[in-house]
Coordinates of C-alpha atoms in Angstrom, one line a residue:
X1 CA 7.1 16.2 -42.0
X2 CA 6.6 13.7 -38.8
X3 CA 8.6 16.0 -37.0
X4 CA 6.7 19.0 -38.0
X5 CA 3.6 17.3 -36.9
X6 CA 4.9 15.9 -33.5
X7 CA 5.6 19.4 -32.8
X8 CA 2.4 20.6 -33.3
X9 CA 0.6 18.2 -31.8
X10 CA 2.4 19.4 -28.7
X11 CA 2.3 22.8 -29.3
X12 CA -1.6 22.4 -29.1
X13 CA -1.2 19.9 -26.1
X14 CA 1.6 21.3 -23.6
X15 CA 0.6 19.0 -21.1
X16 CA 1.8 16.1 -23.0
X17 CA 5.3 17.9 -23.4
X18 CA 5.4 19.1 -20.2
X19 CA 5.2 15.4 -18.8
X20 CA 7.5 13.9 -21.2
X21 CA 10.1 16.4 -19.3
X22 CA 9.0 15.2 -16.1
X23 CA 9.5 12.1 -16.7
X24 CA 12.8 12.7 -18.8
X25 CA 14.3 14.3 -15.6
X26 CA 13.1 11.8 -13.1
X27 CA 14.2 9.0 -15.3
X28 CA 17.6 10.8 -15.4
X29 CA 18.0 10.8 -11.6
X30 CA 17.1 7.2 -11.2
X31 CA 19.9 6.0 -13.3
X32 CA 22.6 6.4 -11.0
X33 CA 21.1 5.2 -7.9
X34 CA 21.3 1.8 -6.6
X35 CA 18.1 -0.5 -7.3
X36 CA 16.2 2.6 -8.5
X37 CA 17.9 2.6 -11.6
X38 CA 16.4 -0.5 -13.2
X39 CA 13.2 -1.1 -13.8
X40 CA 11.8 -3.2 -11.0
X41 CA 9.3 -2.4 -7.9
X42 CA 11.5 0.5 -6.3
X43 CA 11.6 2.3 -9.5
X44 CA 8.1 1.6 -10.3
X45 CA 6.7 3.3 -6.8
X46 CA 8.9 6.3 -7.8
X47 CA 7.2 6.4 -11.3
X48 CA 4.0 6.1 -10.1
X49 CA 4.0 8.4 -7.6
X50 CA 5.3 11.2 -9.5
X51 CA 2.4 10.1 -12.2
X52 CA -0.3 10.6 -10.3
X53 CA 0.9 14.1 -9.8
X54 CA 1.9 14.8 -13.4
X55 CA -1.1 13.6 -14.6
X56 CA -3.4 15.1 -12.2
X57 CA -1.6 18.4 -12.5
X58 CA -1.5 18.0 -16.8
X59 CA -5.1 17.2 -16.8
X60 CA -6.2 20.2 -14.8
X61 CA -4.6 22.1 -17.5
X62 CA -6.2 20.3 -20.3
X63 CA -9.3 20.3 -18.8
X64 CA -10.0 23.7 -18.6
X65 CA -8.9 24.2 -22.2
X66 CA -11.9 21.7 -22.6
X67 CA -10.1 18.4 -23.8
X68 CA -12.3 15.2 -23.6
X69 CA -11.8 13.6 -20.5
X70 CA -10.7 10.0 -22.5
X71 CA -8.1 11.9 -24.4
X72 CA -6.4 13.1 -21.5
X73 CA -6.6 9.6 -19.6
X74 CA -5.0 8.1 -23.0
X75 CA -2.1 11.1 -23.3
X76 CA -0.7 10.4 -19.7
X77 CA -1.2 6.4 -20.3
X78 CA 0.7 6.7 -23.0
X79 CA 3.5 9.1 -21.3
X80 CA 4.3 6.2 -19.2
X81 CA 6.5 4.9 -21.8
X82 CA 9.0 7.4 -21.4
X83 CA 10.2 6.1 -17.9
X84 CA 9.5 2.3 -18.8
X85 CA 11.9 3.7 -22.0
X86 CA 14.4 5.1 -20.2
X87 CA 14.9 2.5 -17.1
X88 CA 15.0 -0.3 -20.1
X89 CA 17.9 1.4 -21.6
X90 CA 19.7 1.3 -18.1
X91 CA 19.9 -2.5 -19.0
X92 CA 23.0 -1.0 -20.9
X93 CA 25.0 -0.7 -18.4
X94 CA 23.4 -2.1 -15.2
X95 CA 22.2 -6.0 -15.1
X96 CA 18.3 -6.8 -13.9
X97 CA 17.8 -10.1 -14.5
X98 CA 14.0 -9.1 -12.6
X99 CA 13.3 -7.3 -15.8
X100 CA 10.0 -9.6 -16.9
X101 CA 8.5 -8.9 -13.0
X102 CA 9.9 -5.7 -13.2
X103 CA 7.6 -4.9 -16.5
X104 CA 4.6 -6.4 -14.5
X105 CA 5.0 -4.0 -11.6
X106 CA 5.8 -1.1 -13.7
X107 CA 2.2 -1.5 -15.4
X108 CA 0.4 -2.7 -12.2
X109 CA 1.6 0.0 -9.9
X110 CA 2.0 3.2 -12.5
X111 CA -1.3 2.9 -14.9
X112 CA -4.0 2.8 -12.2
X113 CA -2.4 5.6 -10.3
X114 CA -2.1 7.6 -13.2
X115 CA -5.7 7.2 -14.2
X116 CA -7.2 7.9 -10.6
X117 CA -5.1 10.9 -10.6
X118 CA -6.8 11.8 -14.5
X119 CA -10.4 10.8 -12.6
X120 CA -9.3 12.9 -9.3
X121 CA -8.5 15.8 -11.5
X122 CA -11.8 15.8 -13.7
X123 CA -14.0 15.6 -10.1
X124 CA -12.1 18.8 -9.0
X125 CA -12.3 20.6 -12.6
X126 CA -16.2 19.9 -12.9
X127 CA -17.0 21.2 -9.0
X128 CA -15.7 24.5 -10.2
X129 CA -13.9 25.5 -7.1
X130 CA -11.3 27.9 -7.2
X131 CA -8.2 26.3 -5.9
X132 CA -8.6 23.0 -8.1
X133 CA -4.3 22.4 -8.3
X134 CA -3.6 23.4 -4.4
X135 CA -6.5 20.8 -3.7
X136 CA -5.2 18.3 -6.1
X137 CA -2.1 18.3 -4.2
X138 CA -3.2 17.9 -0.8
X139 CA -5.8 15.8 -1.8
X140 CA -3.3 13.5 -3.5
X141 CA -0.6 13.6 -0.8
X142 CA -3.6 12.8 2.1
X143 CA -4.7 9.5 -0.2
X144 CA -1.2 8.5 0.0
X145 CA -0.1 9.5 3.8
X146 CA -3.9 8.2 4.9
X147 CA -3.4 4.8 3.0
X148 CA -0.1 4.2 4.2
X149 CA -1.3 4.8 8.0
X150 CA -4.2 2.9 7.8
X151 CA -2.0 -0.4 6.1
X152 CA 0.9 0.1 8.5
X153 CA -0.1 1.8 11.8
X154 CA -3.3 -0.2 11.9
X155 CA -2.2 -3.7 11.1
X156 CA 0.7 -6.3 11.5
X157 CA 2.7 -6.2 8.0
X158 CA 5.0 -4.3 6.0
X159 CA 3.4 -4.2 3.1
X160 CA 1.4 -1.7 1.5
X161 CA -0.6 -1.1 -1.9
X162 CA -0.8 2.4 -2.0
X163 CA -3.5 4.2 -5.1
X164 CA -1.1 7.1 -5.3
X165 CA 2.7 6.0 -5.4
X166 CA 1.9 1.4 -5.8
X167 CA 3.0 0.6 -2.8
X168 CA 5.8 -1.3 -1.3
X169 CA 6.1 -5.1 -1.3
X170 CA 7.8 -5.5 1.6
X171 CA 11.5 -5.0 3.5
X172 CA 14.3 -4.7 1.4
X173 CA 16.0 -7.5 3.3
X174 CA 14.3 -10.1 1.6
X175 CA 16.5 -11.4 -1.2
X176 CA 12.9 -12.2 -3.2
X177 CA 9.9 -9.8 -2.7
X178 CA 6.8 -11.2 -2.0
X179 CA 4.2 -10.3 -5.3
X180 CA 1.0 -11.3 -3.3
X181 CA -2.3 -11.8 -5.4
X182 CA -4.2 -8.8 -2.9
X183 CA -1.5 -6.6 -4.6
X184 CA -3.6 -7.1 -8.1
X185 CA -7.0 -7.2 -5.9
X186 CA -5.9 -4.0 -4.5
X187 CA -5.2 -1.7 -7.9
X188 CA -8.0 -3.5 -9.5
X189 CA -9.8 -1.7 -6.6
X190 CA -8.0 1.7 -7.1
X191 CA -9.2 1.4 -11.2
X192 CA -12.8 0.9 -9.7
X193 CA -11.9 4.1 -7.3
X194 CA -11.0 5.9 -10.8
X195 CA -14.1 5.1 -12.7
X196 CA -16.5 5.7 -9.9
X197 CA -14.7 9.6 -9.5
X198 CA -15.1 9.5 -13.5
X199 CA -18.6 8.7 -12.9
X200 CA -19.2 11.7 -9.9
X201 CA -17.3 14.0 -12.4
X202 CA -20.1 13.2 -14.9
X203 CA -22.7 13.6 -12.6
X204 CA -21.8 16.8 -11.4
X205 CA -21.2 18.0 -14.8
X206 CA -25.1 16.9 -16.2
X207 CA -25.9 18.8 -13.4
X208 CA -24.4 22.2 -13.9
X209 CA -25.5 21.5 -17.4
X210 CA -29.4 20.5 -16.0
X211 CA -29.0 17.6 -18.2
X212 CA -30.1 14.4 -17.0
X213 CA -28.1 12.6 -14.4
X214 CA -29.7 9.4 -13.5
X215 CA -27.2 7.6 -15.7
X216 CA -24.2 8.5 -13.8
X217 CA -26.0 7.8 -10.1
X218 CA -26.6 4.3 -11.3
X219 CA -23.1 3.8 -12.1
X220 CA -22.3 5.9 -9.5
X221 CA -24.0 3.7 -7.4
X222 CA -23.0 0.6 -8.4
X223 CA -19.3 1.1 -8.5
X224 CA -19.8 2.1 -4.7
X225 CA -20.9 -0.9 -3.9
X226 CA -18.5 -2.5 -5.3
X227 CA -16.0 -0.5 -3.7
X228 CA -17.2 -1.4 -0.1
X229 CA -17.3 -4.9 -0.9
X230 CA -13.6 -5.0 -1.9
X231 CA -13.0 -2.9 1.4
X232 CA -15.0 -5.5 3.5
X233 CA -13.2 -8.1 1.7
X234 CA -9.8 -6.9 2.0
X235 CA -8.7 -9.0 4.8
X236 CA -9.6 -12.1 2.6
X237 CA -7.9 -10.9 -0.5
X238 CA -5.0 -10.4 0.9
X239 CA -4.8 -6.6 0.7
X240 CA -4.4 -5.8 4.3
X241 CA -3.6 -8.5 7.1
X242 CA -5.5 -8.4 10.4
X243 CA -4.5 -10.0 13.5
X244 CA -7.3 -11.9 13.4
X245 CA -6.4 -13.8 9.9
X246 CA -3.0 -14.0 11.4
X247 CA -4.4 -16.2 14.5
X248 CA -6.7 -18.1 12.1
X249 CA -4.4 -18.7 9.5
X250 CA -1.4 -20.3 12.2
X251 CA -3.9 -22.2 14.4
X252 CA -1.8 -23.1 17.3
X253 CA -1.8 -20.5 20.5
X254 CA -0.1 -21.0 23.5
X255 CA 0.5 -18.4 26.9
X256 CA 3.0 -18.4 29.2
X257 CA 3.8 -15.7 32.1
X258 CA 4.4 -12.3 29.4
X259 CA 4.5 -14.2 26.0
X260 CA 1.4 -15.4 23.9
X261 CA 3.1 -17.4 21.4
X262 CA 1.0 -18.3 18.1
X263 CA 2.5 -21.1 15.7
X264 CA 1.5 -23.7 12.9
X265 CA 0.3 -27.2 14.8
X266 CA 1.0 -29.1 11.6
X267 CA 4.8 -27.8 11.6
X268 CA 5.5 -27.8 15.3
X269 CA 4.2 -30.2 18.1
X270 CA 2.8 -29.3 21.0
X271 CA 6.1 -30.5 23.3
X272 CA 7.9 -28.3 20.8
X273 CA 5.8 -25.1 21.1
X274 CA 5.9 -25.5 24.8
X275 CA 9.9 -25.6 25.0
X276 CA 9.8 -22.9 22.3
X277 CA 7.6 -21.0 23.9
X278 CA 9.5 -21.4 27.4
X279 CA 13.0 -20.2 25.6
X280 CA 10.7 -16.8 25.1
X281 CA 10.3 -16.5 29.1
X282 CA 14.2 -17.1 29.5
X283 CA 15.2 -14.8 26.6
X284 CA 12.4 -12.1 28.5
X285 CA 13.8 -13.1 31.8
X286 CA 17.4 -11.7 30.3
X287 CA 16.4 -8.7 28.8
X288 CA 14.2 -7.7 31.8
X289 CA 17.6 -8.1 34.1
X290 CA 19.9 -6.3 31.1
X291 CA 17.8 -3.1 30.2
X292 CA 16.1 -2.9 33.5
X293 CA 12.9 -1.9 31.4
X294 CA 9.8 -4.4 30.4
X295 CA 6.9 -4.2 28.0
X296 CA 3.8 -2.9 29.3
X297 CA 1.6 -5.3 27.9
X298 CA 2.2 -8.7 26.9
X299 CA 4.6 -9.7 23.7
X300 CA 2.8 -11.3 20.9
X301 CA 5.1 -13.6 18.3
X302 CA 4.1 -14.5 15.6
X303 CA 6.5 -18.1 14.3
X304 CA 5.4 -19.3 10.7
X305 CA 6.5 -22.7 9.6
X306 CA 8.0 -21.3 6.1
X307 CA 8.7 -18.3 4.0
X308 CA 5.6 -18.7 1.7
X309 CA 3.1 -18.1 4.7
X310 CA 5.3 -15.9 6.3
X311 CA 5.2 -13.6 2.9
X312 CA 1.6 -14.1 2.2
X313 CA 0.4 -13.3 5.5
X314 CA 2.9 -10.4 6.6
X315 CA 5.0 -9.8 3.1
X316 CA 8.1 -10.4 4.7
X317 CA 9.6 -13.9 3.2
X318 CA 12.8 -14.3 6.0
X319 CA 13.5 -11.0 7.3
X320 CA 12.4 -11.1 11.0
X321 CA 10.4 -8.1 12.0
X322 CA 9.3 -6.4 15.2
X323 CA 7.2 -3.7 14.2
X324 CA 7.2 -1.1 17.8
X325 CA 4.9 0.9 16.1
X326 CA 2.1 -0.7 16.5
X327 CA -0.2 -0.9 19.5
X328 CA 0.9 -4.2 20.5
X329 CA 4.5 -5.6 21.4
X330 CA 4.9 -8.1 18.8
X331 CA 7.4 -10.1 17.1
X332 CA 7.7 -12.2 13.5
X333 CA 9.6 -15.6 13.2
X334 CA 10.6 -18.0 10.9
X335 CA 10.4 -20.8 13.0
X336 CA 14.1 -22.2 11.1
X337 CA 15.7 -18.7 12.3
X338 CA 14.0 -18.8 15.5
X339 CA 17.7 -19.2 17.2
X340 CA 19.3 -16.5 15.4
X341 CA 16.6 -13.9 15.6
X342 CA 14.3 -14.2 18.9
X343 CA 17.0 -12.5 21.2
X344 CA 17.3 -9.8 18.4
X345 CA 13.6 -9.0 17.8
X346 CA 12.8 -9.2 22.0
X347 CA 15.4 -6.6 22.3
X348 CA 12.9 -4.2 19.9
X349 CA 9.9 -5.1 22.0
X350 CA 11.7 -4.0 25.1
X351 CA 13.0 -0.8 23.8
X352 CA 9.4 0.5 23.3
X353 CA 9.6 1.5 26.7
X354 CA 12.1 4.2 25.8
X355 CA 11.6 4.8 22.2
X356 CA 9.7 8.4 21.1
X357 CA 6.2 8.6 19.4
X358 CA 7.0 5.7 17.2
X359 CA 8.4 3.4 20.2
X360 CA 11.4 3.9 18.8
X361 CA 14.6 6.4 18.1
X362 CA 14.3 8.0 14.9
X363 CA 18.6 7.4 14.7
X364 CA 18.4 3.7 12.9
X365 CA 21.8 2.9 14.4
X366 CA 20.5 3.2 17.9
X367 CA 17.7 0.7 17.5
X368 CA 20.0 -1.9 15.7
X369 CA 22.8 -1.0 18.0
X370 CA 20.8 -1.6 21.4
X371 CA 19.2 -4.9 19.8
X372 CA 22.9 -6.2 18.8
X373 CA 24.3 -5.2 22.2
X374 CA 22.0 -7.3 24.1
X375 CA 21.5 -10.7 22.3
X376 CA 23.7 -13.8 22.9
X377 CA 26.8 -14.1 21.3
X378 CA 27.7 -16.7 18.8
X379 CA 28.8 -20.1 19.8
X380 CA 27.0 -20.7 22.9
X381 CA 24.5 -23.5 23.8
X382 CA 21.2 -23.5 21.7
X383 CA 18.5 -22.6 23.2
X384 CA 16.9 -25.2 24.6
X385 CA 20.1 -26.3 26.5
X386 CA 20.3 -22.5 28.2
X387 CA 16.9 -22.6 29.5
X388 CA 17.6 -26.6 30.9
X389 CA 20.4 -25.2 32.5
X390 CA 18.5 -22.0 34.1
X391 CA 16.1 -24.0 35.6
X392 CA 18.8 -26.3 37.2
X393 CA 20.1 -23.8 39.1

C-alpha cells in the first residue's frame, strides 16, 4: 500500500522522479572517482551544480502544470537526499574521516543553489516567454561562468563561492581547505538572491492577473537593498578579497628596483624585509639572465606570516600561488616557505611574457616544467648567503 502510494505520488509529479534519476546516475559516477566519491566539498560543487539545473529544469515543468511555487521548492529540497544518500553509503568502502564538514558543505553549497534555481525558474515561467528552458540554461550557465570571472579574473585569490555549482575553497594542494566565514555570508546572500526572484515572480504574476502588486515591490524592494549592501560589503565579509584588503590587512610595504614586496611588520622586521626583499632582486636578476624575458610591469608578492591569514585572505593555507592571469604579476608566500618557493613562483611571473591569453600555456606540464627548470637546486647556500656573495663580486 506505501508502495502503491509512492508511485502515484510520482506518477502525478514526474519531476520528482525524473530528479531522483538524475541524481541516482550522478551519484553512481561519483563513486569511483578519487575525492569525488565521498561526501566532502568536491562532491558537494558537483551536486550542486547539477541541482540548480535539475531543479530549475523540474520546476519549469511543474510550473506550467500549475504546482504551488512552495511545493516545488520543498520537492527538490528534499531530492537532495538522494546524493547526500548515496555518497554516505560510499563510507562502505572508501574512508572520509571529513564526513561531519563534509555534511556542512553538502547543505551550504547544494540547498541555496537549488532554491535560486526553483526562484530563477518561477521568474522565467511567470514572464511568459516562449523559450523559458533554453533561457534557464544560459541564464544558469552565465551566473556561473560570470561569478567565477568576476571572483578570479578580477581579484587575487583562488577561491570562489559560486550561486550555481558552491564554489571552490581553494587549491587542491592544501592538505586542509580553508572554510572561510564569507563562504556562509556569501550563500546567505544567494538565499536572499532566491527570495528577491521569488518576490519579482510574484510581482509579475499580480500583474498579469491586475491584482495588486504593492506587496511584492516592497519586498521586492527591500531585499534589493539588502542585496547591494552584501555586494558593497563583500570585501569585508570575506567573500571576495581585493588588493586593497590585502595591503591593509599585511601593513608592511617595501620597493626595490622591479619588486614591491608587502609583508606583516609584527612577524618580520624591517632589517629582515629589506634582506628578503633584496633576495627578490637576485632571484629576478637570475631569471632575467636565464629566460632572457622580464615582466612588463613590476612583480607584486604578497608574504604572510602564517597559514591562518594566508587562507583567510587568499584561501590558500601553504600552497604558494602565482596567479598570471591576473592583470598584475604577482606572487603568494608563506613567509616559512619563502626558500623553497620564491625561485618557483618568479619563474611563473616571468613566463607571462610568453604565455597565451591567460599568461600561460594551456599544457600544465609546460608551466610546471619551465618553473622546475629554472629554480636553484637543492643543497646550495640559503638565500641570504647567495645574494652576500653576488654583491661581493
Amino acid at each position: 500500500m506505501v508502495a502503491g502510494r509512492m508511485l502515484e505520488a510520482l506518477r502525478r509529479r514526474p519531476w520528482v522522479a525524473w530528479g531522483a534519476g538524475v541524481y541516482l546516475v550522478v551519484g553512481a559516477a561519483l563513486w569511483p572517482v578519487p575525492v569525488f566519491g565521498v561526501l566532502h566539498a568536491e562532491s558537494s560543487a558537483v551536486v550542486a551544480g547539477v541541482g540548480f539545473f535539475v531543479s530549475g529544469l523540474g520546476a519549469l515543468a511543474a510550473l506550467r502544470r500549475a504546482a504551488p511555487l512552495w511545493s516545488v521548492a520543498r520537492d527538490y529540497t528534499a531530492l537532495l537526499a538522494v546524493p547526500w544518500a548515496m555518497l554516505t553509503l560510499s563510507l562502505l568502502w572508501r574512508a572520509n574521516s571529513g564526513y561531519p564538514l563534509g555534511l556542512v558543505l553538502f547543505v551550504t553549497f547544494a540547498v541555496p543553489s537549488v532554491l535560486l534555481a526553483v526562484a530563477f525558474a518561477y521568474v522565467l515561467h511567470q514572464s511568459r516567454i516562449g523559450w523559458t528552458r533554453t533561457g534557464f540554461v544560459f541564464g544558469g550557465l552565465g551566473l556561473a561562468l560570470g561569478s567565477l570571472v568576476y571572483d578570479l579574473g578580477l581579484h587575487p585569490q583562488v577561491f570562489t563561492y559560486s550561486p550555481v555549482f558552491g564554489g571552490v575553497l581553494g587549491p587542491i594542494y592544501d592538505e586542509e581547505l580553508a572554510v572561510r566565514p564569507g563562504l556562509f555570508w556569501a550563500k546567505g546572500l544567494t538565499l536572499v538572491l532566491a527570495a528577491w526572484a521569488a518576490s519579482l515572480g510574484g510581482w509579475l504574476r499580480c500583474r498579469a492577473r491586475g491584482a495588486d502588486t504593492r506587496r511584492h515591490a516592497r519586498l521586492g524592494g527591500m531585499l534589493s537593498l539588502m542585496l547591494a549592501a552584501g555586494a558593497f560589503a563583500a570585501p569585508r565579509l570575506g567573500i571576495v578579497t581585493t588588493y586593497e584588503a590585502l595591503e591593509r590587512s599585511l601593513g608592511g610595504h617595501l620597493a626595490t628596483e622591479h619588486v614591491d614586496l608587502f609583508y606583516d611588520p609584527t612577524s618580520l622586521e624591517l632589517e629582515e624585509a629589506w634582506r628578503l626583499a633584496q633576495v627578490h632582486e637576485f632571484r629576478y636578476a637570475q631569471l632575467r639572465a636565464a629566460l632572457e624575458v622580464e615582466p612588463a610591469q613590476r612583480i607584486q608578492s604578497f608574504v604572510y606570516p602564517d597559514a591562518a591569514t594566508k587562507a583567510r585572505l587568499t584561501g590558500a593555507r601553504t600552497t604558494s600561488v602565482a596567479p598570471v592571469w591576473l592583470g598584475r604579476p604577482q606572487v603568494h608566500l608563506l613567509e616559512s616557505r619563502i626558500r623553497s618557493s620564491l625561485a618557483h613562483e618568479l619563474a611563473h611571473a616571468f613566463s607571462r611574457e610568453f604565455g597565451g591569453i591567460l599568461n600561460a600555456s594551456w599544457s600544465i606540464g609546460l608551466v610546471e616544467g619551465l618553473a622546475v627548470a629554472v629554480e636553484p637546486p637543492d643543497g646550495t647556500p640559503d638565500p641570504t648567503a647567495q645574494v652576500a656573495a653576488a654583491l661581493r663580486v
